[in-house]
Amino acid sequence: MCQQRMEQKNGSSFTGFILLGFSDRPQLELVLFVVLLIFYLFTLLGNTTIIALSHLDPHLQTPMYFFLSNLSFLDLCYTTSTVPQLLVHLRRADKSISFGGCVVQLFVALGLGSTECILLGVMAFDRYAAICRPLHYTVVMHPRLCALMASASWVIGFANSSLQTVLIFIVPRCGRNKIDHFFCEIPPLFKLACVDTTVYESEMFFVSVMILLIPVALITFSYGRIVRAVLRIKSSAGQRKAFGTCGSHITVVSLFYGTAIYAYLQPSNNYSQDHGKFVSLFYTIVTPMVNPVIYTLRNKDVTGAMKKVLCRGHDSR
């Protein structure tokens, strides 16, 4: 009787969802738990270190590291919005999430992901100003402008998330509540729909194109100009420094946008749930973990600041 009533209810009145996650591969769950726990701890350590160094070392209190600390904070929040719950579900038979929890998780994860898309574009503009307009860099990248661009990234990112979250949860699901994924994400939520979702998907595709491809176009333009400027530098040491700094950013951009475009800009009929889960694992845990490593290993300023802080702590003892 209760089940019949549940099936008659619209999706918006559900009390919860079931996140199937990797339950179809029980032999992988323990391995995934151990690997993801290690990755998550390294993500917390690496990104917290970047944020701390950016505030502790005066040499890192520049626009580049202001945006980098913003990116690290984003990665910390983004990973924490999904991974702790996944770790719990990997060790428990109960894989439920409340309706409100699913809404909040999608809103937060999508907002943070959208903000990162825009912030990476802003960081490319910062590198363009530093390399192509070095004499005007401090004027162009004024602290007030940096704060404004970072704030705008957050506002636009969460405005996009608000729109897409509303659109996805007004789609009728006719009693379906089993999400074939490890967290609440748009493509698997669309699979629960019991109506034609062409219009909804077209609207979301258009918004996703704006959020993903406009920053990519800005990044491509910026680095095209940067490469031309760097090639004019006569000093090989100067070229290496410029390419080293920009190379870190390009690597991060490639990892993040490559997986995001695969997840959000392919037709729904071509979307594979299994591939989608592992791609989502990549950009929710692997990318946030390797970002600090990429910036640290290829940046002498960060490694130098880390040595100073460690030596200071050792001397104080």
C-alpha positions as YAML, in Angstrom:
chain: A
units: angstrom
residues:
- id: 1
  name: MET
  ca: [0.00, 0.00, 0.00]
- id: 2
  name: CYS
  ca: [2.75, 2.42, 0.99]
- id: 3
  name: GLN
  ca: [4.72, 1.50, -2.13]
- id: 4
  name: GLN
  ca: [1.71, 2.24, -4.33]
- id: 5
  name: ARG
  ca: [1.29, 5.64, -2.73]
- id: 6
  name: MET
  ca: [4.97, 6.35, -3.25]
- id: 7
  name: GLU
  ca: [4.75, 5.48, -6.92]
- id: 8
  name: GLN
  ca: [1.79, 7.84, -7.36]
- id: 9
  name: LYS
  ca: [3.73, 10.77, -5.99]
- id: 10
  name: ASN
  ca: [5.49, 13.25, -8.21]
- id: 11
  name: GLY
  ca: [9.34, 13.35, -7.98]
- id: 12
  name: SER
  ca: [9.24, 16.68, -6.15]
- id: 13
  name: SER
  ca: [7.46, 15.07, -3.16]
- id: 14
  name: PHE
  ca: [9.99, 12.26, -2.67]
- id: 15
  name: THR
  ca: [11.48, 11.87, 0.75]
- id: 16
  name: GLY
  ca: [14.74, 10.64, -0.72]
- id: 17
  name: PHE
  ca: [16.81, 8.99, -3.42]
- id: 18
  name: ILE
  ca: [19.00, 5.91, -3.62]
- id: 19
  name: LEU
  ca: [22.53, 6.49, -4.92]
- id: 20
  name: LEU
  ca: [23.47, 3.20, -6.54]
- id: 21
  name: GLY
  ca: [27.10, 4.26, -6.94]
- id: 22
  name: PHE
  ca: [29.34, 1.23, -7.43]
- id: 23
  name: SER
  ca: [26.99, -1.31, -5.82]
- id: 24
  name: ASP
  ca: [27.01, -3.31, -9.07]
- id: 25
  name: ARG
  ca: [30.75, -3.87, -8.44]
- id: 26
  name: PRO
  ca: [30.93, -4.90, -4.77]
- id: 27
  name: GLN
  ca: [34.45, -6.30, -5.25]
- id: 28
  name: LEU
  ca: [35.65, -2.77, -6.10]
- id: 29
  name: GLU
  ca: [34.04, -0.96, -3.19]
- id: 30
  name: LEU
  ca: [36.74, -1.70, -0.59]
- id: 31
  name: VAL
  ca: [39.53, -0.85, -3.04]
- id: 32
  name: LEU
  ca: [37.78, 2.39, -4.01]
- id: 33
  name: PHE
  ca: [37.25, 3.26, -0.35]
- id: 34
  name: VAL
  ca: [40.97, 2.96, 0.46]
- id: 35
  name: VAL
  ca: [42.14, 4.76, -2.71]
- id: 36
  name: LEU
  ca: [39.61, 7.59, -2.41]
- id: 37
  name: LEU
  ca: [40.31, 8.09, 1.28]
- id: 38
  name: ILE
  ca: [44.04, 8.49, 0.54]
- id: 39
  name: PHE
  ca: [43.31, 10.83, -2.38]
- id: 40
  name: TYR
  ca: [40.91, 12.89, -0.25]
- id: 41
  name: LEU
  ca: [43.44, 13.31, 2.57]
- id: 42
  name: PHE
  ca: [46.11, 14.41, 0.06]
- id: 43
  name: THR
  ca: [43.58, 16.85, -1.47]
- id: 44
  name: LEU
  ca: [42.93, 18.39, 1.95]
- id: 45
  name: LEU
  ca: [46.65, 18.60, 2.72]
- id: 46
  name: GLY
  ca: [47.74, 19.98, -0.66]
- id: 47
  name: ASN
  ca: [45.06, 22.64, -1.07]
- id: 48
  name: THR
  ca: [45.24, 23.75, 2.58]
- id: 49
  name: THR
  ca: [49.01, 24.15, 2.14]
- id: 50
  name: ILE
  ca: [48.56, 26.37, -0.93]
- id: 51
  name: ILE
  ca: [46.02, 28.57, 0.90]
- id: 52
  name: ALA
  ca: [48.23, 28.84, 4.00]
- id: 53
  name: LEU
  ca: [51.37, 29.68, 2.01]
- id: 54
  name: SER
  ca: [49.53, 32.35, 0.00]
- id: 55
  name: HIS
  ca: [48.63, 34.10, 3.25]
- id: 56
  name: LEU
  ca: [51.87, 33.52, 5.21]
- id: 57
  name: ASP
  ca: [54.51, 34.45, 2.63]
- id: 58
  name: PRO
  ca: [54.52, 38.14, 1.55]
- id: 59
  name: HIS
  ca: [56.12, 37.16, -1.79]
- id: 60
  name: LEU
  ca: [53.02, 35.14, -2.65]
- id: 61
  name: GLN
  ca: [50.57, 37.96, -1.94]
- id: 62
  name: THR
  ca: [50.17, 38.76, -5.63]
- id: 63
  name: PRO
  ca: [47.17, 38.50, -7.99]
- id: 64
  name: MET
  ca: [48.35, 35.11, -9.31]
- id: 65
  name: TYR
  ca: [48.44, 33.54, -5.85]
- id: 66
  name: PHE
  ca: [45.25, 35.31, -4.80]
- id: 67
  name: PHE
  ca: [43.45, 33.47, -7.61]
- id: 68
  name: LEU
  ca: [45.37, 30.27, -6.89]
- id: 69
  name: SER
  ca: [44.28, 30.30, -3.25]
- id: 70
  name: ASN
  ca: [40.70, 30.86, -4.46]
- id: 71
  name: LEU
  ca: [41.09, 27.84, -6.74]
- id: 72
  name: SER
  ca: [42.44, 25.72, -3.87]
- id: 73
  name: PHE
  ca: [39.53, 26.75, -1.63]
- id: 74
  name: LEU
  ca: [37.13, 25.84, -4.46]
- id: 75
  name: ASP
  ca: [38.75, 22.42, -4.87]
- id: 76
  name: LEU
  ca: [38.55, 21.78, -1.12]
- id: 77
  name: CYS
  ca: [34.83, 22.60, -1.04]
- id: 78
  name: TYR
  ca: [34.08, 20.77, -4.30]
- id: 79
  name: THR
  ca: [35.70, 17.54, -3.16]
- id: 80
  name: THR
  ca: [34.11, 17.76, 0.28]
- id: 81
  name: SER
  ca: [30.64, 18.19, -1.26]
- id: 82
  name: THR
  ca: [30.74, 14.64, -2.66]
- id: 83
  name: VAL
  ca: [33.62, 12.47, -1.44]
- id: 84
  name: PRO
  ca: [32.84, 12.08, 2.31]
- id: 85
  name: GLN
  ca: [29.34, 10.85, 1.48]
- id: 86
  name: LEU
  ca: [30.76, 8.48, -1.15]
- id: 87
  name: LEU
  ca: [33.20, 7.06, 1.41]
- id: 88
  name: VAL
  ca: [30.32, 6.40, 3.83]
- id: 89
  name: HIS
  ca: [28.22, 4.75, 1.10]
- id: 90
  name: LEU
  ca: [31.11, 2.53, 0.05]
- id: 91
  name: ARG
  ca: [31.14, 0.98, 3.55]
- id: 92
  name: ARG
  ca: [27.39, 0.87, 4.18]
- id: 93
  name: ALA
  ca: [24.47, -0.99, 2.65]
- id: 94
  name: ASP
  ca: [22.23, 2.06, 3.07]
- id: 95
  name: LYS
  ca: [22.98, 4.37, 0.13]
- id: 96
  name: SER
  ca: [20.07, 6.75, 0.55]
- id: 97
  name: ILE
  ca: [20.12, 10.54, 0.41]
- id: 98
  name: SER
  ca: [17.24, 12.82, 1.34]
- id: 99
  name: PHE
  ca: [15.51, 14.92, -1.31]
- id: 100
  name: GLY
  ca: [16.80, 18.11, 0.33]
- id: 101
  name: GLY
  ca: [20.30, 16.63, 0.61]
- id: 102
  name: CYS
  ca: [20.29, 15.79, -3.10]
- id: 103
  name: VAL
  ca: [19.16, 19.32, -4.02]
- id: 104
  name: VAL
  ca: [21.84, 20.91, -1.84]
- id: 105
  name: GLN
  ca: [24.55, 18.55, -3.12]
- id: 106
  name: LEU
  ca: [23.73, 19.28, -6.77]
- id: 107
  name: PHE
  ca: [23.46, 23.02, -6.11]
- id: 108
  name: VAL
  ca: [26.80, 23.21, -4.25]
- id: 109
  name: ALA
  ca: [28.77, 20.89, -6.56]
- id: 110
  name: LEU
  ca: [27.42, 22.54, -9.71]
- id: 111
  name: GLY
  ca: [27.98, 26.03, -8.29]
- id: 112
  name: LEU
  ca: [31.58, 25.27, -7.33]
- id: 113
  name: GLY
  ca: [32.28, 23.56, -10.67]
- id: 114
  name: SER
  ca: [30.82, 26.53, -12.61]
- id: 115
  name: THR
  ca: [32.80, 28.98, -10.50]
- id: 116
  name: GLU
  ca: [36.00, 27.05, -11.25]
- id: 117
  name: CYS
  ca: [35.28, 27.21, -14.98]
- id: 118
  name: ILE
  ca: [35.11, 31.01, -14.83]
- id: 119
  name: LEU
  ca: [37.99, 31.37, -12.37]
- id: 120
  name: LEU
  ca: [40.34, 29.41, -14.66]
- id: 121
  name: GLY
  ca: [39.49, 31.89, -17.42]
- id: 122
  name: VAL
  ca: [40.23, 34.80, -15.07]
- id: 123
  name: MET
  ca: [43.58, 33.21, -14.17]
- id: 124
  name: ALA
  ca: [44.45, 33.00, -17.88]
- id: 125
  name: PHE
  ca: [43.72, 36.73, -18.20]
- id: 126
  name: ASP
  ca: [45.99, 37.38, -15.21]
- id: 127
  name: ARG
  ca: [48.85, 35.47, -16.91]
- id: 128
  name: TYR
  ca: [48.19, 37.41, -20.14]
- id: 129
  name: ALA
  ca: [48.43, 40.73, -18.27]
- id: 130
  name: ALA
  ca: [51.62, 39.63, -16.45]
- id: 131
  name: ILE
  ca: [53.47, 38.47, -19.57]
- id: 132
  name: CYS
  ca: [52.05, 40.64, -22.36]
- id: 133
  name: ARG
  ca: [51.59, 43.86, -20.34]
- id: 134
  name: PRO
  ca: [54.32, 43.63, -17.67]
- id: 135
  name: LEU
  ca: [54.77, 47.42, -17.29]
- id: 136
  name: HIS
  ca: [51.04, 47.93, -16.67]
- id: 137
  name: TYR
  ca: [50.47, 44.71, -14.69]
- id: 138
  name: THR
  ca: [50.15, 46.29, -11.24]
- id: 139
  name: VAL
  ca: [47.76, 48.90, -12.62]
- id: 140
  name: VAL
  ca: [45.64, 46.43, -14.60]
- id: 141
  name: MET
  ca: [45.50, 43.72, -11.93]
- id: 142
  name: HIS
  ca: [44.66, 46.08, -9.08]
- id: 143
  name: PRO
  ca: [43.66, 44.28, -5.83]
- id: 144
  name: ARG
  ca: [40.16, 45.75, -6.09]
- id: 145
  name: LEU
  ca: [39.77, 44.43, -9.64]
- id: 146
  name: CYS
  ca: [41.09, 41.01, -8.58]
- id: 147
  name: ALA
  ca: [38.56, 40.85, -5.76]
- id: 148
  name: LEU
  ca: [35.80, 41.96, -8.15]
- id: 149
  name: MET
  ca: [36.68, 39.29, -10.75]
- id: 150
  name: ALA
  ca: [36.89, 36.56, -8.10]
- id: 151
  name: SER
  ca: [33.54, 37.66, -6.62]
- id: 152
  name: ALA
  ca: [31.97, 37.76, -10.09]
- id: 153
  name: SER
  ca: [33.18, 34.19, -10.72]
- id: 154
  name: TRP
  ca: [31.40, 33.00, -7.55]
- id: 155
  name: VAL
  ca: [28.21, 34.95, -8.28]
- id: 156
  name: ILE
  ca: [27.94, 33.77, -11.91]
- id: 157
  name: GLY
  ca: [28.82, 30.20, -10.93]
- id: 158
  name: PHE
  ca: [26.10, 29.94, -8.30]
- id: 159
  name: ALA
  ca: [23.56, 31.83, -10.44]
- id: 160
  name: ASN
  ca: [24.11, 29.16, -13.11]
- id: 161
  name: SER
  ca: [23.78, 26.46, -10.46]
- id: 162
  name: SER
  ca: [20.50, 27.94, -9.19]
- id: 163
  name: LEU
  ca: [19.01, 27.90, -12.69]
- id: 164
  name: GLN
  ca: [20.10, 24.37, -13.53]
- id: 165
  name: THR
  ca: [19.12, 22.95, -10.12]
- id: 166
  name: VAL
  ca: [15.60, 24.35, -10.48]
- id: 167
  name: LEU
  ca: [15.31, 23.01, -14.04]
- id: 168
  name: ILE
  ca: [16.44, 19.49, -13.12]
- id: 169
  name: PHE
  ca: [14.14, 19.13, -10.11]
- id: 170
  name: ILE
  ca: [10.96, 20.35, -11.85]
- id: 171
  name: VAL
  ca: [11.22, 17.43, -14.30]
- id: 172
  name: PRO
  ca: [8.60, 14.77, -13.33]
- id: 173
  name: ARG
  ca: [10.08, 11.42, -12.30]
- id: 174
  name: CYS
  ca: [6.86, 9.44, -11.65]
- id: 175
  name: GLY
  ca: [8.16, 7.50, -8.64]
- id: 176
  name: ARG
  ca: [11.68, 6.81, -9.87]
- id: 177
  name: ASN
  ca: [14.26, 7.46, -7.17]
- id: 178
  name: LYS
  ca: [17.27, 5.25, -7.94]
- id: 179
  name: ILE
  ca: [20.16, 7.38, -9.23]
- id: 180
  name: ASP
  ca: [22.76, 5.32, -11.07]
- id: 181
  name: HIS
  ca: [25.64, 7.43, -9.79]
- id: 182
  name: PHE
  ca: [27.58, 8.10, -6.59]
- id: 183
  name: PHE
  ca: [26.27, 11.66, -6.16]
- id: 184
  name: CYS
  ca: [23.44, 13.84, -7.43]
- id: 185
  name: GLU
  ca: [24.52, 15.01, -10.88]
- id: 186
  name: ILE
  ca: [22.57, 16.28, -13.88]
- id: 187
  name: PRO
  ca: [22.99, 13.45, -16.48]
- id: 188
  name: PRO
  ca: [21.89, 10.57, -14.17]
- id: 189
  name: LEU
  ca: [19.07, 12.71, -12.73]
- id: 190
  name: PHE
  ca: [17.75, 13.22, -16.26]
- id: 191
  name: LYS
  ca: [17.64, 9.43, -16.65]
- id: 192
  name: LEU
  ca: [14.92, 9.34, -13.97]
- id: 193
  name: ALA
  ca: [12.56, 11.52, -16.00]
- id: 194
  name: CYS
  ca: [9.31, 9.96, -17.19]
- id: 195
  name: VAL
  ca: [8.61, 12.71, -19.75]
- id: 196
  name: ASP
  ca: [10.36, 14.02, -22.85]
- id: 197
  name: THR
  ca: [13.30, 16.07, -21.57]
- id: 198
  name: THR
  ca: [14.43, 17.51, -24.93]
- id: 199
  name: VAL
  ca: [13.51, 21.09, -24.01]
- id: 200
  name: TYR
  ca: [15.11, 20.87, -20.57]
- id: 201
  name: GLU
  ca: [18.27, 19.30, -21.99]
- id: 202
  name: SER
  ca: [18.51, 21.95, -24.73]
- id: 203
  name: GLU
  ca: [18.28, 24.73, -22.13]
- id: 204
  name: MET
  ca: [20.94, 23.11, -19.96]
- id: 205
  name: PHE
  ca: [23.16, 22.39, -22.94]
- id: 206
  name: PHE
  ca: [23.03, 26.07, -23.94]
- id: 207
  name: VAL
  ca: [23.92, 27.22, -20.41]
- id: 208
  name: SER
  ca: [26.71, 24.63, -20.16]
- id: 209
  name: VAL
  ca: [28.17, 25.81, -23.47]
- id: 210
  name: MET
  ca: [28.22, 29.38, -22.14]
- id: 211
  name: ILE
  ca: [29.86, 28.40, -18.83]
- id: 212
  name: LEU
  ca: [32.39, 25.98, -20.36]
- id: 213
  name: LEU
  ca: [33.25, 27.27, -23.80]
- id: 214
  name: ILE
  ca: [33.42, 31.04, -23.19]
- id: 215
  name: PRO
  ca: [36.21, 30.62, -20.59]
- id: 216
  name: VAL
  ca: [37.92, 28.11, -22.92]
- id: 217
  name: ALA
  ca: [37.81, 30.70, -25.73]
- id: 218
  name: LEU
  ca: [39.27, 33.34, -23.37]
- id: 219
  name: ILE
  ca: [41.99, 30.92, -22.26]
- id: 220
  name: THR
  ca: [42.85, 30.00, -25.88]
- id: 221
  name: PHE
  ca: [43.06, 33.67, -26.90]
- id: 222
  name: SER
  ca: [45.14, 34.59, -23.83]
- id: 223
  name: TYR
  ca: [47.64, 31.78, -24.34]
- id: 224
  name: GLY
  ca: [47.90, 32.48, -28.05]
- id: 225
  name: ARG
  ca: [49.04, 36.00, -27.18]
- id: 226
  name: ILE
  ca: [51.24, 34.69, -24.34]
- id: 227
  name: VAL
  ca: [53.10, 32.25, -26.60]
- id: 228
  name: ARG
  ca: [53.81, 35.05, -29.08]
- id: 229
  name: ALA
  ca: [55.09, 37.31, -26.29]
- id: 230
  name: VAL
  ca: [57.24, 34.59, -24.69]
- id: 231
  name: LEU
  ca: [58.87, 33.70, -28.01]
- id: 232
  name: ARG
  ca: [60.02, 37.34, -28.26]
- id: 233
  name: ILE
  ca: [61.87, 37.07, -24.93]
- id: 234
  name: LYS
  ca: [65.57, 36.81, -25.71]
- id: 235
  name: SER
  ca: [66.55, 35.27, -22.39]
- id: 236
  name: SER
  ca: [66.12, 31.48, -22.33]
- id: 237
  name: ALA
  ca: [65.75, 31.64, -18.52]
- id: 238
  name: GLY
  ca: [62.90, 34.13, -18.92]
- id: 239
  name: GLN
  ca: [61.22, 31.88, -21.47]
- id: 240
  name: ARG
  ca: [61.51, 28.87, -19.16]
- id: 241
  name: LYS
  ca: [60.03, 30.79, -16.22]
- id: 242
  name: ALA
  ca: [57.11, 32.09, -18.29]
- id: 243
  name: PHE
  ca: [56.38, 28.70, -19.86]
- id: 244
  name: GLY
  ca: [56.78, 26.97, -16.48]
- id: 245
  name: THR
  ca: [54.19, 29.19, -14.78]
- id: 246
  name: CYS
  ca: [51.78, 29.05, -17.73]
- id: 247
  name: GLY
  ca: [52.39, 25.32, -18.22]
- id: 248
  name: SER
  ca: [50.98, 24.60, -14.76]
- id: 249
  name: HIS
  ca: [47.81, 26.51, -15.57]
- id: 250
  name: ILE
  ca: [47.41, 24.84, -18.97]
- id: 251
  name: THR
  ca: [47.77, 21.39, -17.37]
- id: 252
  name: VAL
  ca: [45.09, 22.17, -14.77]
- id: 253
  name: VAL
  ca: [42.81, 23.63, -17.47]
- id: 254
  name: SER
  ca: [43.21, 20.56, -19.69]
- id: 255
  name: LEU
  ca: [42.39, 18.14, -16.86]
- id: 256
  name: PHE
  ca: [39.37, 20.09, -15.64]
- id: 257
  name: TYR
  ca: [37.78, 21.14, -18.94]
- id: 258
  name: GLY
  ca: [38.46, 17.84, -20.69]
- id: 259
  name: THR
  ca: [36.47, 15.84, -18.16]
- id: 260
  name: ALA
  ca: [33.77, 18.51, -17.70]
- id: 261
  name: ILE
  ca: [33.13, 18.78, -21.45]
- id: 262
  name: TYR
  ca: [32.89, 14.99, -21.69]
- id: 263
  name: ALA
  ca: [30.34, 14.90, -18.87]
- id: 264
  name: TYR
  ca: [28.13, 17.84, -19.83]
- id: 265
  name: LEU
  ca: [28.45, 18.56, -23.55]
- id: 266
  name: GLN
  ca: [27.73, 15.20, -25.12]
- id: 267
  name: PRO
  ca: [24.23, 14.10, -26.23]
- id: 268
  name: SER
  ca: [22.31, 12.23, -23.52]
- id: 269
  name: ASN
  ca: [21.77, 9.22, -25.80]
- id: 270
  name: ASN
  ca: [25.56, 8.81, -26.00]
- id: 271
  name: TYR
  ca: [26.06, 9.17, -22.25]
- id: 272
  name: SER
  ca: [27.38, 6.01, -20.61]
- id: 273
  name: GLN
  ca: [26.59, 5.67, -16.90]
- id: 274
  name: ASP
  ca: [29.69, 3.57, -16.23]
- id: 275
  name: HIS
  ca: [32.01, 5.95, -18.06]
- id: 276
  name: GLY
  ca: [30.23, 8.90, -16.44]
- id: 277
  name: LYS
  ca: [30.93, 7.59, -12.93]
- id: 278
  name: PHE
  ca: [34.65, 7.18, -13.51]
- id: 279
  name: VAL
  ca: [34.93, 10.53, -15.32]
- id: 280
  name: SER
  ca: [33.12, 12.13, -12.37]
- id: 281
  name: LEU
  ca: [35.57, 10.45, -9.99]
- id: 282
  name: PHE
  ca: [38.36, 12.04, -11.98]
- id: 283
  name: TYR
  ca: [37.13, 15.63, -11.74]
- id: 284
  name: THR
  ca: [35.75, 15.36, -8.20]
- id: 285
  name: ILE
  ca: [38.82, 13.81, -6.55]
- id: 286
  name: VAL
  ca: [41.81, 13.33, -8.90]
- id: 287
  name: THR
  ca: [41.91, 16.85, -10.40]
- id: 288
  name: PRO
  ca: [41.56, 18.67, -7.04]
- id: 289
  name: MET
  ca: [44.31, 16.46, -5.63]
- id: 290
  name: VAL
  ca: [46.82, 16.99, -8.47]
- id: 291
  name: ASN
  ca: [46.23, 20.75, -8.85]
- id: 292
  name: PRO
  ca: [48.40, 21.71, -5.83]
- id: 293
  name: VAL
  ca: [51.05, 19.17, -6.91]
- id: 294
  name: ILE
  ca: [51.20, 20.65, -10.41]
- id: 295
  name: TYR
  ca: [51.50, 24.22, -9.13]
- id: 296
  name: THR
  ca: [53.99, 23.28, -6.40]
- id: 297
  name: LEU
  ca: [56.37, 21.11, -8.41]
- id: 298
  name: ARG
  ca: [56.58, 23.55, -11.31]
- id: 299
  name: ASN
  ca: [56.74, 26.75, -9.29]
- id: 300
  name: LYS
  ca: [59.91, 27.82, -7.48]
- id: 301
  name: ASP
  ca: [58.07, 30.57, -5.59]
- id: 302
  name: VAL
  ca: [55.74, 28.05, -3.93]
- id: 303
  name: THR
  ca: [58.52, 25.56, -3.12]
- id: 304
  name: GLY
  ca: [60.64, 28.42, -1.77]
- id: 305
  name: ALA
  ca: [57.80, 29.66, 0.42]
- id: 306
  name: MET
  ca: [57.25, 26.14, 1.71]
- id: 307
  name: LYS
  ca: [60.92, 25.81, 2.66]
- id: 308
  name: LYS
  ca: [60.81, 29.16, 4.47]
- id: 309
  name: VAL
  ca: [57.74, 28.19, 6.49]
- id: 310
  name: LEU
  ca: [59.20, 24.79, 7.37]
- id: 311
  name: CYS
  ca: [62.55, 26.29, 8.36]
- id: 312
  name: ARG
  ca: [60.79, 28.95, 10.44]
- id: 313
  name: GLY
  ca: [58.82, 26.27, 12.25]
- id: 314
  name: HIS
  ca: [61.98, 24.23, 12.82]
- id: 315
  name: ASP
  ca: [63.92, 27.25, 14.12]
- id: 316
  name: SER
  ca: [61.12, 28.20, 16.55]
- id: 317
  name: ARG
  ca: [61.54, 24.80, 18.20]
...
